[in-house]
Tab-separated table of C-alpha atoms and ligand atoms in Angstrom:
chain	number	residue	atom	x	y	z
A	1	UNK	CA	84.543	94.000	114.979
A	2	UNK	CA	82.465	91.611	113.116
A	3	UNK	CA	85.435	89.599	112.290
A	4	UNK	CA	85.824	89.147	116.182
A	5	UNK	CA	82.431	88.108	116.896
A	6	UNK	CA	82.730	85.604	113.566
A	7	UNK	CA	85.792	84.264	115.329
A	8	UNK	CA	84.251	84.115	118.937
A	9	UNK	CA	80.945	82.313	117.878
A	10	UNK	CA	82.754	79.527	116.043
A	11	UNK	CA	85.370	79.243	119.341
A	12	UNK	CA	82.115	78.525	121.103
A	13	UNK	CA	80.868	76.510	118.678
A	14	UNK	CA	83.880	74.464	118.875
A	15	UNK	CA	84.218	74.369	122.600
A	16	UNK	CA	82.543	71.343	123.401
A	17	UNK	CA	84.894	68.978	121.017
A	18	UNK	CA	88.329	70.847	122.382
A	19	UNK	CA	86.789	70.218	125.944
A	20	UNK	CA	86.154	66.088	124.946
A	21	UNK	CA	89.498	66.071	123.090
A	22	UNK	CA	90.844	67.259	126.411
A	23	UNK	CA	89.359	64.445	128.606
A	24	UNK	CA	89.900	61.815	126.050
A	25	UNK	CA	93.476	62.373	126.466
A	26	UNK	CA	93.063	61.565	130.073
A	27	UNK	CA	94.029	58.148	131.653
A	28	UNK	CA	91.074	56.120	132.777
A	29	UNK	CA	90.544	56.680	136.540
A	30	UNK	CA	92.636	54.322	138.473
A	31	UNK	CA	90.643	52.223	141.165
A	32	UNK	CA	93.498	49.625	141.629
A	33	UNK	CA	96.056	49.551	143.624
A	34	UNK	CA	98.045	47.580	141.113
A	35	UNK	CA	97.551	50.466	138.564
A	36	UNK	CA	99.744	52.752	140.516
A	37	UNK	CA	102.668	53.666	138.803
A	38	UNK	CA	106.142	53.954	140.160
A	39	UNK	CA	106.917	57.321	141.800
A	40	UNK	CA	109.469	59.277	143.451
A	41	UNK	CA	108.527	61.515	146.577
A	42	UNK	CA	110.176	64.934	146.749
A	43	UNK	CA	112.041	64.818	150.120
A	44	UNK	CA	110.416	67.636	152.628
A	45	UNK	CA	114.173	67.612	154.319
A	46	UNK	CA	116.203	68.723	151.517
A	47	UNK	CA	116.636	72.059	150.356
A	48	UNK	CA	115.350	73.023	146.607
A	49	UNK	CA	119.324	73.599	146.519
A	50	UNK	CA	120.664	69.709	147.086
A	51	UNK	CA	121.437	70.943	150.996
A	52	UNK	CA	119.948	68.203	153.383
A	53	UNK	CA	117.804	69.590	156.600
A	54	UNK	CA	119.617	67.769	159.362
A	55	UNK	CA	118.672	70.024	162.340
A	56	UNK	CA	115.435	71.152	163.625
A	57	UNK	CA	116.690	75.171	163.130
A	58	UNK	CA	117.189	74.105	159.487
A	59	UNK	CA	113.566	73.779	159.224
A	60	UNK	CA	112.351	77.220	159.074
A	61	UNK	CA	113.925	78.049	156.174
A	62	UNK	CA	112.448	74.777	154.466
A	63	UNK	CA	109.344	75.054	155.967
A	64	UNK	CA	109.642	78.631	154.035
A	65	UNK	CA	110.451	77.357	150.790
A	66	UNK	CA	107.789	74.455	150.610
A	67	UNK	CA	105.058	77.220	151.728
A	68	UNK	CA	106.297	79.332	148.544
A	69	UNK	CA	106.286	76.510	145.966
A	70	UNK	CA	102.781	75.592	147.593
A	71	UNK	CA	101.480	78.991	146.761
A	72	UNK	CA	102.782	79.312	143.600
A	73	UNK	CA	101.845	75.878	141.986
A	74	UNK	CA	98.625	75.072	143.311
A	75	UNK	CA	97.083	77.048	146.035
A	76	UNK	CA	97.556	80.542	145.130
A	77	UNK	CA	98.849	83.795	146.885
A	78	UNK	CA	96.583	85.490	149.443
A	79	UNK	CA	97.031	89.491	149.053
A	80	UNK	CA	99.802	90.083	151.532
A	81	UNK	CA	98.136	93.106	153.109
A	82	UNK	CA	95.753	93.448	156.657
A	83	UNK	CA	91.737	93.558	157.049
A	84	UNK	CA	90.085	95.106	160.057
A	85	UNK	CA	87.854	92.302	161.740
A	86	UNK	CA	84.862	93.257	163.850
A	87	UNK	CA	82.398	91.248	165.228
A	88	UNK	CA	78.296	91.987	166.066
A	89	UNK	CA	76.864	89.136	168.287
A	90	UNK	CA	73.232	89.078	167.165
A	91	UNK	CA	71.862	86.294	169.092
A	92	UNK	CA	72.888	84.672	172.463
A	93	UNK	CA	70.312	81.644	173.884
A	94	UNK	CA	71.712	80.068	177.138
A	95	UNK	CA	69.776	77.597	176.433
A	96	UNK	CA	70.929	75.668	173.450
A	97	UNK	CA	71.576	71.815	172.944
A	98	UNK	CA	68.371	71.382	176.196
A	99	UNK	CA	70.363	73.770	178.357
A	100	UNK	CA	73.810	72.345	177.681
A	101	UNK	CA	75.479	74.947	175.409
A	102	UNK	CA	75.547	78.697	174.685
A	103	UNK	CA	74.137	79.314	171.095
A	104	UNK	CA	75.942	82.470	169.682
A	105	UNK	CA	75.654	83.926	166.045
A	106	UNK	CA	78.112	86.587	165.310
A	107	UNK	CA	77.900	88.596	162.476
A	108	UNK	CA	82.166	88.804	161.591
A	109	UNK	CA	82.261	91.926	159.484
A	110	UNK	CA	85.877	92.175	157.290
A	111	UNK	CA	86.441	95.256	155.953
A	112	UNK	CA	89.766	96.486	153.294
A	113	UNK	CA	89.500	99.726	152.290
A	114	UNK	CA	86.102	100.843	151.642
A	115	UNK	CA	85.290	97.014	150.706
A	116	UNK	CA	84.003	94.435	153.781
A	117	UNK	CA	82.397	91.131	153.746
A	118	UNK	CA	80.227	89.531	156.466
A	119	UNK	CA	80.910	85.850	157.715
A	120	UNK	CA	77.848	84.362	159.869
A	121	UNK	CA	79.346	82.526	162.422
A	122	UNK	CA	77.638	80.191	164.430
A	123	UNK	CA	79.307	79.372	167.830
A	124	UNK	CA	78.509	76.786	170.382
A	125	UNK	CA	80.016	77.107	173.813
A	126	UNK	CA	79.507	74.420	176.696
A	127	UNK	CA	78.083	76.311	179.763
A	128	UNK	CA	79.221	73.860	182.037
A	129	UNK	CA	83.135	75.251	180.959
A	130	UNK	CA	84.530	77.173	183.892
A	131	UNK	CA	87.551	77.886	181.682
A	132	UNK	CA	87.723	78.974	178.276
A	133	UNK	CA	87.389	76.027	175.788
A	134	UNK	CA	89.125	74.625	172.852
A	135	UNK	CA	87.303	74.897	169.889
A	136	UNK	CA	87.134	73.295	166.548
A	137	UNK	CA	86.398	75.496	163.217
A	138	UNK	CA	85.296	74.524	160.318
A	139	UNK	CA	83.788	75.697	157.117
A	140	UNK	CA	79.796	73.963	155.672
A	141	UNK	CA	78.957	73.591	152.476
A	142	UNK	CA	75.442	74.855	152.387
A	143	UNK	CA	74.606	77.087	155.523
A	144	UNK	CA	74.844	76.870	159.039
A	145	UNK	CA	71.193	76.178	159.048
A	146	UNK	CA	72.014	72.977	157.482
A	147	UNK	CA	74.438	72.220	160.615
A	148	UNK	CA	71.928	71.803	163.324
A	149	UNK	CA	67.703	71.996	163.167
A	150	UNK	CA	67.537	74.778	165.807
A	151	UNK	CA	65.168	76.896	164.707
A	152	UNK	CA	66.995	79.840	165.578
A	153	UNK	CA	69.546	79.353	163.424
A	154	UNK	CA	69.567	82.107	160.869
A	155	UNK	CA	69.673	81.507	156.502
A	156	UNK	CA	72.506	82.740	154.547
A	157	UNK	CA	71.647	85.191	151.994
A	158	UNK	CA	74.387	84.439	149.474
A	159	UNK	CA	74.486	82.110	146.788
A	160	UNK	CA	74.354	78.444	146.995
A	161	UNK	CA	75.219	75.352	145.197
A	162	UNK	CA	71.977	73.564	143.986
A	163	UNK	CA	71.328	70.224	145.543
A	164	UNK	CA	68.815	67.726	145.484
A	165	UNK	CA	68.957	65.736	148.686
A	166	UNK	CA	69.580	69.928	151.107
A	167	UNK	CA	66.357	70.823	149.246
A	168	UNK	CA	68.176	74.328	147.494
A	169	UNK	CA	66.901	74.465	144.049
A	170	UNK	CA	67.325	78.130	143.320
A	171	UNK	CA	70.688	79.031	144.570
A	172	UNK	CA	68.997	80.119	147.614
A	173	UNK	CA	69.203	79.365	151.289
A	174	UNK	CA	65.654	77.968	152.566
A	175	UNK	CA	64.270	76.559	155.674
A	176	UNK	CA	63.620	73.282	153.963
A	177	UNK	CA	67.444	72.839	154.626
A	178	UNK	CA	67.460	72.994	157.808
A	179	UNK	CA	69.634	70.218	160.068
A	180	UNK	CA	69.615	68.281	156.966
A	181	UNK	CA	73.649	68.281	157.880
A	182	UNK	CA	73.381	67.791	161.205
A	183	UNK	CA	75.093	64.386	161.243
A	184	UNK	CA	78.332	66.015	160.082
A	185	UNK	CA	77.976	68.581	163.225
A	186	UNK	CA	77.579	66.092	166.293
A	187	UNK	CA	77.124	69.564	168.568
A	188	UNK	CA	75.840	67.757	171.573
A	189	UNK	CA	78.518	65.258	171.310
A	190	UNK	CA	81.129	67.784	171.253
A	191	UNK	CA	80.297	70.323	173.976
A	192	UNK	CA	79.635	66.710	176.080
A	193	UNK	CA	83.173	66.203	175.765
A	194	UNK	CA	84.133	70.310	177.075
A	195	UNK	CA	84.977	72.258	173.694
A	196	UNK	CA	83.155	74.814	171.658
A	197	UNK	CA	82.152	74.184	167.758
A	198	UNK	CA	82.278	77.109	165.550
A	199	UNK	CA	81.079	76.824	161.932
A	200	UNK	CA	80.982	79.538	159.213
A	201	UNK	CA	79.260	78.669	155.536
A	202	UNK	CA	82.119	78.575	153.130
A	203	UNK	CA	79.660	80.629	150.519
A	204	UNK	CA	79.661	83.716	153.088
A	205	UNK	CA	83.802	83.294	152.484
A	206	UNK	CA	83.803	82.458	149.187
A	207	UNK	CA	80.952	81.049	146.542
A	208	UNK	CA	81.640	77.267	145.531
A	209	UNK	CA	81.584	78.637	141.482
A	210	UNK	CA	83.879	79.610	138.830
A	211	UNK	CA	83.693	83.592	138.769
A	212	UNK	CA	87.346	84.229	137.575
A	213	UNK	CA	87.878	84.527	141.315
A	214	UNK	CA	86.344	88.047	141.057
A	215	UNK	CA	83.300	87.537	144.301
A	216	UNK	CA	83.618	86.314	147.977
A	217	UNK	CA	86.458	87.697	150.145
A	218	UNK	CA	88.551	87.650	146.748
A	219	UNK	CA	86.701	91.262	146.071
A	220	UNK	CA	87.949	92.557	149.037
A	221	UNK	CA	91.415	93.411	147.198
A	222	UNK	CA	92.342	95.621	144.290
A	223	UNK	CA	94.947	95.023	141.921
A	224	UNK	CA	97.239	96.803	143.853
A	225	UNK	CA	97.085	94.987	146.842
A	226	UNK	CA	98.476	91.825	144.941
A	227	UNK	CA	102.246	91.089	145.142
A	228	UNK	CA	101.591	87.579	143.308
A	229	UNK	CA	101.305	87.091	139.400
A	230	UNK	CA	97.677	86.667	138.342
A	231	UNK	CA	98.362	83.196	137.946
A	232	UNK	CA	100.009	82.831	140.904
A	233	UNK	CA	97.299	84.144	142.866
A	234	UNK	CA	94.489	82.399	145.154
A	235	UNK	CA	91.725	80.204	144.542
A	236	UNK	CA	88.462	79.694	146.229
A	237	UNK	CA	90.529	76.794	148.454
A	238	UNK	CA	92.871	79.393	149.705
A	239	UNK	CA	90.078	81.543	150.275
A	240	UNK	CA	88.264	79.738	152.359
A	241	UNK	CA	91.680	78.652	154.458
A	242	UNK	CA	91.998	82.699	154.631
A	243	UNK	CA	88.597	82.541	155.987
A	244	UNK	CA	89.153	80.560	158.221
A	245	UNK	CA	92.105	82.833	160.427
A	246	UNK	CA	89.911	85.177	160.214
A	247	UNK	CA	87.077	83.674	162.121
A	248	UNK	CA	90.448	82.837	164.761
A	249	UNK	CA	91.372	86.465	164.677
A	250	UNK	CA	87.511	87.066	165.921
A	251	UNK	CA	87.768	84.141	168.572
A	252	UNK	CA	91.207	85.710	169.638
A	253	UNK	CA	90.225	88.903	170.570
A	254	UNK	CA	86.707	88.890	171.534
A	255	UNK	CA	85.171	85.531	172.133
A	256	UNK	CA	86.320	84.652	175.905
A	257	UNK	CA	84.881	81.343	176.113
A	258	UNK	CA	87.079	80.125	173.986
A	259	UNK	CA	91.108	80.096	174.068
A	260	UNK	CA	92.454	81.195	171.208
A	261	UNK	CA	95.852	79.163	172.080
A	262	UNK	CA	93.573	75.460	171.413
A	263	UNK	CA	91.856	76.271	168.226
A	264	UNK	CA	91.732	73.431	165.982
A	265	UNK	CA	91.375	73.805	162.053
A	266	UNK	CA	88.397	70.975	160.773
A	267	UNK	CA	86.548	70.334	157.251
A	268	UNK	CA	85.335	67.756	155.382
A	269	UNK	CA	86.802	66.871	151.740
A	270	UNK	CA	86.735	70.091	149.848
A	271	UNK	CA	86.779	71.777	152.818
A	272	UNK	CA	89.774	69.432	154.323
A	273	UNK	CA	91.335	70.755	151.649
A	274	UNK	CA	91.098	74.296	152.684
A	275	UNK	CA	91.461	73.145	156.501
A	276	UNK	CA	94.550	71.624	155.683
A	277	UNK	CA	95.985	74.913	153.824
A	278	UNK	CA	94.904	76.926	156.491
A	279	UNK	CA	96.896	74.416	159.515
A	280	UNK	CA	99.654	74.947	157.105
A	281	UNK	CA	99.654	78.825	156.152
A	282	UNK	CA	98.817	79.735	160.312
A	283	UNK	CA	100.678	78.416	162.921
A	284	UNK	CA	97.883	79.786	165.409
A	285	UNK	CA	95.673	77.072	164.751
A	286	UNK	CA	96.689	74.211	167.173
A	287	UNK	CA	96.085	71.431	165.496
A	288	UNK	CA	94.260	70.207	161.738
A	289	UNK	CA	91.815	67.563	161.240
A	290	UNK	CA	91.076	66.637	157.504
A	291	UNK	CA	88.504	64.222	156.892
A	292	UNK	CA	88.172	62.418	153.237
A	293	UNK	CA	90.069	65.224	151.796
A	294	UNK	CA	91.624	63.330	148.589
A	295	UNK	CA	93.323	65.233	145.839
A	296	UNK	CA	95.239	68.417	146.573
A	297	UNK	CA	94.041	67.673	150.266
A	298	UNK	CA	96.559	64.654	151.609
A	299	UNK	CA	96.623	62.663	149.044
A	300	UNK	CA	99.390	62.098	147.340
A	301	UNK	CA	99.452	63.512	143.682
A	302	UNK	CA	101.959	60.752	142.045
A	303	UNK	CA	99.722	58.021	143.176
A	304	UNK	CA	97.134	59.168	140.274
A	305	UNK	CA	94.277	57.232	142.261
A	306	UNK	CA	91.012	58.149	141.944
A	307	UNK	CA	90.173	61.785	141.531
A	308	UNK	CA	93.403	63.697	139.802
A	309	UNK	CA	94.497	67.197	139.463
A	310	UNK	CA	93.743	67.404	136.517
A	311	UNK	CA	89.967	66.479	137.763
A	312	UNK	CA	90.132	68.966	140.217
A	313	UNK	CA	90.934	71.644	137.216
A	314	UNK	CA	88.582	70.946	135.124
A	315	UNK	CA	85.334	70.546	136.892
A	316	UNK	CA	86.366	73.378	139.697
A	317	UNK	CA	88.540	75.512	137.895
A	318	UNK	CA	88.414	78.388	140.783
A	319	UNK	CA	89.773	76.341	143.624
A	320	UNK	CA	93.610	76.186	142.758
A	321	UNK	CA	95.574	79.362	140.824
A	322	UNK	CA	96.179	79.048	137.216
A	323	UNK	CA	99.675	78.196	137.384
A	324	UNK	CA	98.287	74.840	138.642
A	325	UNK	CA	96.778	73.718	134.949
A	326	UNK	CA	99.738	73.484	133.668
A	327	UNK	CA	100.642	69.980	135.748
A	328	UNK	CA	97.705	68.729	134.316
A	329	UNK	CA	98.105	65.014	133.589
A	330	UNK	CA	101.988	66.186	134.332
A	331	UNK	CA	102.152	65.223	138.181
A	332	UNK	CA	105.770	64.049	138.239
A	333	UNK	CA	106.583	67.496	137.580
A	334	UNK	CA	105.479	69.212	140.601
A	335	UNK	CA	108.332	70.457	142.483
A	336	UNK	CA	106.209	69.285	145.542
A	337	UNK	CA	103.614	66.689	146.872
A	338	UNK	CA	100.947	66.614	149.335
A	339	UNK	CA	103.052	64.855	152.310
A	340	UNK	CA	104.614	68.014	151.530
A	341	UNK	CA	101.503	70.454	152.744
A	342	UNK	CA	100.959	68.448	155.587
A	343	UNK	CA	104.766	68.510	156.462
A	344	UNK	CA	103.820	72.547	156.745
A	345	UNK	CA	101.710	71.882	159.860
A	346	UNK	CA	104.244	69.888	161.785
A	347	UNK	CA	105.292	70.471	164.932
A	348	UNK	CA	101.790	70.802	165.724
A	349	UNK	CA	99.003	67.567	165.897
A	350	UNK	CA	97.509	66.589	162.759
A	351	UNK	CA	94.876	63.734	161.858
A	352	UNK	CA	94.059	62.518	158.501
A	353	UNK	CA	91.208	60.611	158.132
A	354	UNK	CA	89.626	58.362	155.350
A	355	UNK	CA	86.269	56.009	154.773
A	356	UNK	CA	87.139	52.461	153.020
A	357	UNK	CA	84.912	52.868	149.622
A	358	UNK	CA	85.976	56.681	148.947
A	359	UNK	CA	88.466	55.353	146.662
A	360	UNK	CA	87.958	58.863	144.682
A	361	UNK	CA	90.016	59.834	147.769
A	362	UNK	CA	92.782	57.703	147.777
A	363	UNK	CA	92.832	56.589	151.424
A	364	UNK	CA	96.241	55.077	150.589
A	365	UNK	CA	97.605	58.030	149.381
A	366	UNK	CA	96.156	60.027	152.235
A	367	UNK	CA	97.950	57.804	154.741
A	368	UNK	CA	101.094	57.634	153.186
A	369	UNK	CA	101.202	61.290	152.654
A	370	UNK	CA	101.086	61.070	156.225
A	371	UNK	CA	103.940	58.764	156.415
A	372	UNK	CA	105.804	60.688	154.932
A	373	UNK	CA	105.384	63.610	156.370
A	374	UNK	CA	106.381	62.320	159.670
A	375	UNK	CA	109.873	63.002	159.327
A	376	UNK	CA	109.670	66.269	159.969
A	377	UNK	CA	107.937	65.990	163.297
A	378	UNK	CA	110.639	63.782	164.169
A	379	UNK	CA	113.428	66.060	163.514
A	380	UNK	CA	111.446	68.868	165.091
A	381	UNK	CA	111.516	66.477	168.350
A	382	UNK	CA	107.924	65.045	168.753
A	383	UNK	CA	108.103	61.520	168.936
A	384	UNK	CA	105.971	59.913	166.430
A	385	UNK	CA	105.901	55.987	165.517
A	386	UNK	CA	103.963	55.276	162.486
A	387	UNK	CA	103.713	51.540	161.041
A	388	UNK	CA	105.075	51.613	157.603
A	389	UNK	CA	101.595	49.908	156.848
A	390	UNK	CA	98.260	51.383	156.812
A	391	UNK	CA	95.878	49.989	159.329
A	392	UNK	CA	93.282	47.537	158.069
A	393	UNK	CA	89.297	48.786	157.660
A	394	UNK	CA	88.271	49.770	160.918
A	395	UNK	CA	91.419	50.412	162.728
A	396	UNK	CA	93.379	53.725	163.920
A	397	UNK	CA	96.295	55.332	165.036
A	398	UNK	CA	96.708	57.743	167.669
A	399	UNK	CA	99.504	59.865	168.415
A	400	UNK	CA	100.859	63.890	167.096
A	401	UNK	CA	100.061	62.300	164.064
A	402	UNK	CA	96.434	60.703	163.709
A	403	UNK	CA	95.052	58.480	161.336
A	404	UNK	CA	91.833	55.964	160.853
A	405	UNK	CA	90.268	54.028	157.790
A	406	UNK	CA	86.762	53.741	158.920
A	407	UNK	CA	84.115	51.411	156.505
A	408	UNK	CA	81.896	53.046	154.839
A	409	UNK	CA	81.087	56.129	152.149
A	410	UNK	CA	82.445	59.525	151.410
A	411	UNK	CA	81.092	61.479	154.575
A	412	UNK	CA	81.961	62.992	158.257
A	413	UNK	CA	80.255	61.254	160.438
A	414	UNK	CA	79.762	61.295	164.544
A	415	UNK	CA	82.253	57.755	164.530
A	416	UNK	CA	84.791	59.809	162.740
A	417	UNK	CA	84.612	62.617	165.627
A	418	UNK	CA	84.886	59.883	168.571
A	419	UNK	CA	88.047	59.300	166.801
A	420	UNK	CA	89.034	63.162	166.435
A	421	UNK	CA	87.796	64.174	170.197
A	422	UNK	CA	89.983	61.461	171.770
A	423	UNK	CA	92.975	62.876	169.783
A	424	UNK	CA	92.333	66.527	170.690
A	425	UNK	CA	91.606	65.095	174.084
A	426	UNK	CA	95.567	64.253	173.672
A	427	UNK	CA	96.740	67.948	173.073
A	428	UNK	CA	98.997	69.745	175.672
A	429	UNK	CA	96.812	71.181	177.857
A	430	UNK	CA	93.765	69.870	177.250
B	1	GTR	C1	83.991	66.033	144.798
B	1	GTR	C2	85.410	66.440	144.510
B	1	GTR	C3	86.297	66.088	145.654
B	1	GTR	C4	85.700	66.484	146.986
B	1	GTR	C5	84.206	66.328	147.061
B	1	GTR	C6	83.544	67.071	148.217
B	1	GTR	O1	83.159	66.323	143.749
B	1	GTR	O2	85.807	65.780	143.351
B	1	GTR	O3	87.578	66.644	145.467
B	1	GTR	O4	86.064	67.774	147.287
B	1	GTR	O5	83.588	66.754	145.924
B	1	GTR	O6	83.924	68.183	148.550
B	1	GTR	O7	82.587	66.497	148.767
């Protein structure tokens, strides 16, 4: 016993160094294009066998295989088994956004077992809709009190990341936060333009820490409800994509305003990541907007620009599986690459979007992941024309697959969602 403890205090003791040998070993971070090393993509239409996907009914099976490899190496297995969702409006105000919108909160219970959760969702719905209404969803970082200054809008009680410039300073929600985010959650400018906006706190889903994946929706499931390896199974990022079909299975069945056939998937760098997972694991969500979502969002991993997976594992080791560490530093191993995830969403629209200086993002990489991804929206039939260059600073592309490079910092801001409401605008049906 006190051998153990011996042995345990000096492992701590010695911690620090093994974690600074580990980062020594990494590369410097690469800022320049002309540090890019030579890569080869893994080709979305060819089987892991050799056989080539030449028809669109071929695609199933590969769309299959890539979702598999994407779960085992980095993302992580959700448990394979059903949770009941129920929903408790607890507040409705007509008279939102000076009379324009319908402010609902909705208290979305998930229950497994004799286990539930509670998501706070806050919903905005345009009255002036005489239909029901598409309607983006998407995940914020700090509370939905942060999303708009309506006073109305109720605190979180879970935990929270500290941060300086929201005001939380003890894990806590607190009115000081409030609408401190509202510039990433243009609400008037989006129920002007006829759809509903629907935002959850990704901390109700799943805390933003390292917990050995034990809190959030995670402790919904038991060991038996796993069919996954343990380090095969899902990280906070998949978590939060779980999250957010279940806040679609709640618009589905009980909120009529909006229809649950234009529901488009929406987040902001880590939480592009987990929008982009979800477009790909659920075929309900129409479309999938990811906004400066970089590494292991649709950025291509053999790049090694900016931020690296190996980045990603070390300072938020709960987001991918386990099975993901061990491509540390070792990306042209991965049996797959990001054009790869966002091949997953096609035939369906998809926009990528980047800002000029968030070079920790690779806004290269997130646009050629795009490029070549496109393919396979092609051989599914939608007619797609990308340039084979990206567009200068300022410039876009519309189309089934969407694309800008706006100037500017690491952020969503109401000039990316011009860009994002004329290409929903563009969806069948719309
Ligand atoms: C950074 C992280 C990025 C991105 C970003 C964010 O610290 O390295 O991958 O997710 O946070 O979510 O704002």
């Amino acid at each position: 016993m006190r051998r153990r403890h011996t042995f345990q205090r000096i492992l701590l003791l010695l911690l620090p160094f093994i974690a600074t040998a580990q980062l020594q070993k990494m590369e410097p971070t690469r800022h320049e294009e002309s540090q890019v090393p030579a890569y080869t993509l893994p080709d979305p239409l060819v089987m892991e066998d050799g056989t080539p996907v030449a028809e669109a009914g071929q695609w199933s099976a590969r769309r299959a295989e890539l979702l598999e490899i994407l779960s085992a190496r980095q993302y992580g297995f959700a448990p394979p088994v059903p949770v009941s969702v129920k929903g408790k409006v607890v507040s409705e105000d007509s008279d939102a956004l000076d009379g324009a919108a319908t402010m609902k909160q909705v208290e979305v219970v998930l229950t497994h077992g004799d286990k539930s959760r509670t998501l706070g969702l806050l919903l905005f719905l345009p009255n002036a809709a005489a239909q029901p209404v598409p309607a983006f969803v998407g995940l914020n970082f700090f509370g939905n009190h942060t999303s708009h200054a309506d006073p109305r809008i109720r605190l979180h009680g879970n935990w929270s990341p500290n941060n300086e410039a929201l005001r939380v300073t003890d894990n806590r929600a607190t009115e000081d936060s409030r609408g401190l985010r509202a510039h990433r959650w243009p609400a008037e400018e989006i129920i002007a333009r006829g759809y509903a906006l629907a935002t959850v706190y990704a901390g109700d889903v799943d805390p933003d820490h390292e917990d050995g994946c034990k809190d959030g929706v995670h402790g919904l499931f038991g060991e038996t409800d796993h069919t996954a390896p343990p380090e095969e199974r899902w990280g906070t990022i998949a978590a939060w994509s779980w999250g957010l079909s279940r806040i679609l299975d709640y618009m589905e069945e009980s909120e009529p305003a909006v229809d649950g056939a234009r529901v488009i998937a929406l987040g902001h760098s880590r939480m592009g990541k987990a929008a982009l997972w979800a477009g790909a694991t659920d075929t309900r969500f129409a479309a999938t907007i990811s906004n400066n979502s970089g590494c292991v969002g649709a950025a291509l991993h053999r790049r090694r620009f900016g931020e690296r997976l190996v980045d990603i594992n070390t300072n938020f080791p709960h987001w991918l599986n386990d099975r993901s560490k061990s491509f540390n530093e070792r990306e042209s191993d991965l049996p797959f690459d990001q054009h790869q995830l966002l091949a997953l969403i096609a035939p369906r629209p998809l926009y990528v979007a980047s800002a000029a200086e968030d070079l920790w993002a690779d806004p290269k990489g997130e646009f050629l992941a795009l490029l070549h991804a496109e393919p396979v929206w092609q051989l599914l039939g939608i007619r797609s024309d990308l340039p084979r260059e990206m567009p200068d600073v300022g410039g876009s592309l519309t189309g089934p697959l969407g694309y800008h490079i706006r100037p500017g910092k690491h952020d969503l801001l109401s000039e990316d969602w011009v860009r994002f409401l004329d290409f929903t605008d563009r969806m069948a049906g719309s």
